[in-house]
XYZ file of C-alpha atoms in Angstrom:
136
model
C 94.024 83.133 106.965
C 96.670 82.510 104.289
C 100.256 81.349 104.822
C 102.727 82.938 102.423
C 106.220 81.901 101.309
C 107.553 83.544 104.462
C 105.804 80.896 106.550
C 104.083 83.680 108.488
C 100.303 83.918 108.514
C 98.764 86.953 106.861
C 95.245 88.261 106.606
C 93.418 89.517 103.531
C 94.317 93.064 104.635
C 97.978 92.210 104.015
C 97.464 91.392 100.337
C 97.433 93.827 97.423
C 96.289 92.478 94.082
C 96.874 94.375 90.807
C 96.018 93.297 87.284
C 97.406 95.178 84.278
C 97.617 94.449 80.557
C 100.629 92.299 79.647
C 102.331 95.216 77.949
C 105.643 96.825 78.875
C 103.946 100.215 79.071
C 102.150 99.142 82.249
C 105.152 97.824 84.167
C 105.704 101.233 85.758
C 102.443 100.689 87.676
C 103.827 97.485 89.194
C 107.232 99.057 89.918
C 105.548 101.972 91.698
C 103.330 99.662 93.762
C 106.395 97.605 94.674
C 108.300 100.667 95.842
C 105.345 101.965 97.839
C 104.783 98.704 99.672
C 108.495 98.230 100.355
C 108.675 101.788 101.717
C 105.702 101.005 103.974
C 107.782 98.149 105.404
C 110.640 100.609 105.935
C 112.985 98.897 103.500
C 116.197 100.833 102.881
C 116.355 102.816 99.634
C 118.759 100.351 98.005
C 116.492 97.431 99.014
C 113.520 99.215 97.438
C 115.420 99.805 94.207
C 116.643 96.194 94.104
C 113.081 94.952 94.500
C 111.785 97.311 91.793
C 114.423 95.989 89.400
C 113.602 92.379 90.319
C 109.872 92.898 89.711
C 110.649 94.558 86.386
C 112.910 91.655 85.353
C 110.324 89.039 86.409
C 107.620 90.828 84.427
C 109.881 91.093 81.377
C 110.459 87.333 81.529
C 106.718 86.737 81.647
C 105.890 89.234 78.893
C 108.167 87.286 76.552
C 105.946 84.200 76.877
C 102.545 85.843 77.476
C 99.550 84.905 75.383
C 98.122 87.549 73.073
C 95.938 90.110 74.903
C 96.902 88.607 78.269
C 96.926 90.361 81.616
C 99.656 90.311 84.251
C 98.236 89.382 87.621
C 100.417 90.680 90.457
C 99.857 89.760 94.085
C 101.818 91.471 96.853
C 101.788 89.785 100.268
C 102.970 91.967 103.124
C 104.248 90.632 106.442
C 106.055 92.389 109.263
C 109.512 92.112 107.702
C 109.030 90.799 104.163
C 107.316 91.420 100.869
C 106.351 88.556 98.560
C 105.494 89.388 94.961
C 103.844 86.789 92.708
C 103.354 87.695 89.068
C 101.268 85.379 86.878
C 100.377 85.465 83.197
C 98.583 83.149 80.758
C 101.186 81.818 78.339
C 101.439 80.900 74.692
C 101.316 77.159 73.969
C 104.659 75.436 74.623
C 106.096 78.609 76.203
C 109.023 78.144 78.572
C 110.523 80.365 81.199
C 114.259 81.063 80.915
C 116.490 78.450 82.520
C 117.553 79.063 86.112
C 121.120 79.366 84.841
C 120.167 82.335 82.612
C 121.277 85.910 83.255
C 117.692 86.927 84.084
C 117.537 84.360 86.916
C 120.948 85.451 88.190
C 119.550 88.982 88.449
C 116.438 87.814 90.312
C 118.353 85.708 92.814
C 120.927 88.452 93.399
C 118.289 91.105 94.099
C 115.876 89.121 96.293
C 115.974 86.785 99.262
C 114.550 84.029 97.081
C 112.965 83.608 93.674
C 111.052 80.768 92.107
C 108.881 79.939 89.123
C 106.273 77.480 88.094
C 104.300 76.829 84.927
C 101.136 74.767 84.729
C 97.777 74.760 82.987
C 98.775 77.461 80.506
C 99.958 79.928 83.151
C 103.408 80.907 84.383
C 104.157 82.440 87.783
C 107.311 84.005 89.161
C 107.491 84.467 92.939
C 109.909 86.837 94.644
C 110.507 87.072 98.384
C 112.461 89.936 99.899
C 113.089 90.275 103.608
C 113.995 93.636 105.084
C 117.685 93.534 105.984
C 117.676 96.554 108.273
C 115.982 96.719 111.653
C 113.217 99.085 112.648
């Protein structure tokens, strides 16, 4: 049993894990997976599009600091009313994520319920949480 950012327990069946090369050409795979999982949760169309854009922006931030020949590791955690997306990449030495006051972070926080980042041990992770606004 794993507890996600939502504070709700999930099981391994509620987690989708994708790994793609850290190359912009593969981001469409992650955007499509995001849309599919959000649709499964019955997110509204505008919520799905907002989440797709947020995942794309988070990945773009990580690609800018990714180590050569790195892979993007994307973990989707599904609960009854929320989708958490965590994207991780190995980084170049001394790489830094954009400041939380940057335009990119403004986009992430405007399009999701919450967004956060951490960098440690040569890896950077951006976490996005989106709760479904509409009822069933």
